[in-house]
Amino acid sequence: MAELPLATDLETRSRTVREAVETARHALAQARTNHDTLSREAQSRRDRLSAIETEHRAWEQRLKRAADQLEQLDKRRQTAQAEQVKIKIPPDEFAQKRQSLADQIEQAEATRRQAADQLASAETALAEKDRALKAVQEQLADIRESRARTAAALDAMTAQRQEIARMSGERFQCPPPDILKKLDLGDPAQLPDMETFEEQSTRHKAQRERLGAVNLRADEELREVETQLSHLLEERSDLEQAIGRLRQAIGSLNREGRERLLSAFQEVSRHFSDLFQTLFGGGYARLELVESDDPLDAGIEIMASPPGKKLQILSLLSGGEQALTALSLIFAVFITNPAPICVLDEVDAPLDEANVERLCDLLDGMNARTDTRFLIVTHNEVTMARMHRLFGVTMAERGISQLVSVDLERAESLTAAQ
């Protein structure tokens, strides 16, 4: 009986120990859960701290680039002010001179077209007059031939009449009208019968028919044709002189056009070579007139030699090289004949970052060198960072687009002020 309380005490202790172990297990599990949660939170905070440090470094780099850009802008401003002092001719005079040259070229082109039209009309009129002259000459030849036949027949009849008079004088010692009286034929009934006279008459008519028709107005028609021929020859001379004057005018216009074209071509080629070396950091490029010795009919071939490559045509260059070469030519034309605005659509797409920087430097130089405003469509971050103002389209609400603009110069000044 004494062992029962001992067993009960042991069982109670065992149960107590098991409950303590179970409680300890729950506490351990809870501690592990809390530990895992704290570990994940610590890792998340470490990641966040690393991201913040990375973003901080990025902002520091942006700040440094902004400071560099501010320094470049200040240099550009100083350079522009110095160039403004050097420039003596006002921009209005440049614009008037450019407009005057454009008007002169347009007027010369209109004069050339008008002269070409007049030349074509004159040549058409000359061809018509030539056809009319040929017809008149053929008619004149027919009249002259008819006149010659008539004159020959008249000469033959005159000779025949003279021969009859001569024979009458030799045989009858009298002119032909007095033959019947002198012969004293007597009664007409004794003369030859009608058949004989009809045969003689028929024979004489046949001889007359062989002589051909006689045009009694041949002399008058000849004078009319000769007068008409004289007028036609005078008109032809006037037309030939007009054609000569028109050809001289066209030749003068063509000479002036060639001179202006060659002058503009040489200037564009010189600027093209300089801009090519600027964009490529060296090399050589030129423009050539091909396919004709006449500049007005010739084509243009682009020959380029990037650094480290031989001279070759544009189509043999790589995509990026072709883009930079084409930009050099476009900007050379703008320098030669500036325009108020220039739109460039994705021109930096085939270029790497270094060439994009060169392109932006060239745009800065063009902006300082000319009055042209450049509008660039781009997705390149480097190009956007170098611009003065950005325009973008955003869709805050579905189906509704909104235009957003950012003045980078003002933003940089605000950043510098802070």
PDB file of C-alpha atoms in Angstrom, residues 272-285 304-309 320-329 354-362:
ATOM      1  CA  PHE A 272      30.789  67.798 -95.830  1.00  0.00           C
ATOM      2  CA  SER A 273      34.480  66.879 -95.560  1.00  0.00           C
ATOM      3  CA  ASP A 274      34.904  68.950 -92.376  1.00  0.00           C
ATOM      4  CA  LEU A 275      31.772  67.533 -90.701  1.00  0.00           C
ATOM      5  CA  PHE A 276      32.734  63.982 -91.681  1.00  0.00           C
ATOM      6  CA  GLN A 277      36.098  64.339 -89.932  1.00  0.00           C
ATOM      7  CA  THR A 278      34.334  65.839 -86.900  1.00  0.00           C
ATOM      8  CA  LEU A 279      31.841  62.969 -86.585  1.00  0.00           C
ATOM      9  CA  PHE A 280      34.337  60.178 -87.256  1.00  0.00           C
ATOM     10  CA  GLY A 281      37.250  61.761 -85.423  1.00  0.00           C
ATOM     11  CA  GLY A 282      39.320  61.666 -88.603  1.00  0.00           C
ATOM     12  CA  GLY A 283      39.109  60.016 -92.001  1.00  0.00           C
ATOM     13  CA  TYR A 284      38.322  61.614 -95.335  1.00  0.00           C
ATOM     14  CA  ALA A 285      35.223  62.112 -97.493  1.00  0.00           C
ATOM     15  CA  ALA A 304      34.064  58.142 -97.797  1.00  0.00           C
ATOM     16  CA  SER A 305      37.067  56.763 -95.947  1.00  0.00           C
ATOM     17  CA  PRO A 306      36.452  56.295 -92.191  1.00  0.00           C
ATOM     18  CA  PRO A 307      39.578  56.074 -90.012  1.00  0.00           C
ATOM     19  CA  GLY A 308      41.440  52.864 -90.779  1.00  0.00           C
ATOM     20  CA  LYS A 309      39.473  52.075 -93.963  1.00  0.00           C
ATOM     21  CA  GLY A 320      26.224  53.263 -88.500  1.00  0.00           C
ATOM     22  CA  GLU A 321      28.854  54.675 -90.876  1.00  0.00           C
ATOM     23  CA  GLN A 322      26.206  55.278 -93.516  1.00  0.00           C
ATOM     24  CA  ALA A 323      24.050  57.119 -90.967  1.00  0.00           C
ATOM     25  CA  LEU A 324      26.929  59.370 -89.826  1.00  0.00           C
ATOM     26  CA  THR A 325      27.965  60.050 -93.444  1.00  0.00           C
ATOM     27  CA  ALA A 326      24.409  60.952 -94.419  1.00  0.00           C
ATOM     28  CA  LEU A 327      24.139  63.260 -91.396  1.00  0.00           C
ATOM     29  CA  SER A 328      27.388  64.956 -92.434  1.00  0.00           C
ATOM     30  CA  LEU A 329      25.917  65.650 -95.879  1.00  0.00           C
ATOM     31  CA  ALA A 354      30.193  57.153 -78.396  1.00  0.00           C
ATOM     32  CA  ASN A 355      28.840  58.132 -81.814  1.00  0.00           C
ATOM     33  CA  VAL A 356      25.653  59.451 -80.206  1.00  0.00           C
ATOM     34  CA  GLU A 357      27.824  61.752 -78.084  1.00  0.00           C
ATOM     35  CA  ARG A 358      29.619  62.938 -81.247  1.00  0.00           C
ATOM     36  CA  LEU A 359      26.279  63.534 -82.923  1.00  0.00           C
ATOM     37  CA  CYS A 360      25.094  65.603 -79.949  1.00  0.00           C
ATOM     38  CA  ASP A 361      28.335  67.602 -79.992  1.00  0.00           C
ATOM     39  CA  LEU A 362      27.789  68.277 -83.706  1.00  0.00           C
TER      40      LEU A 362
END
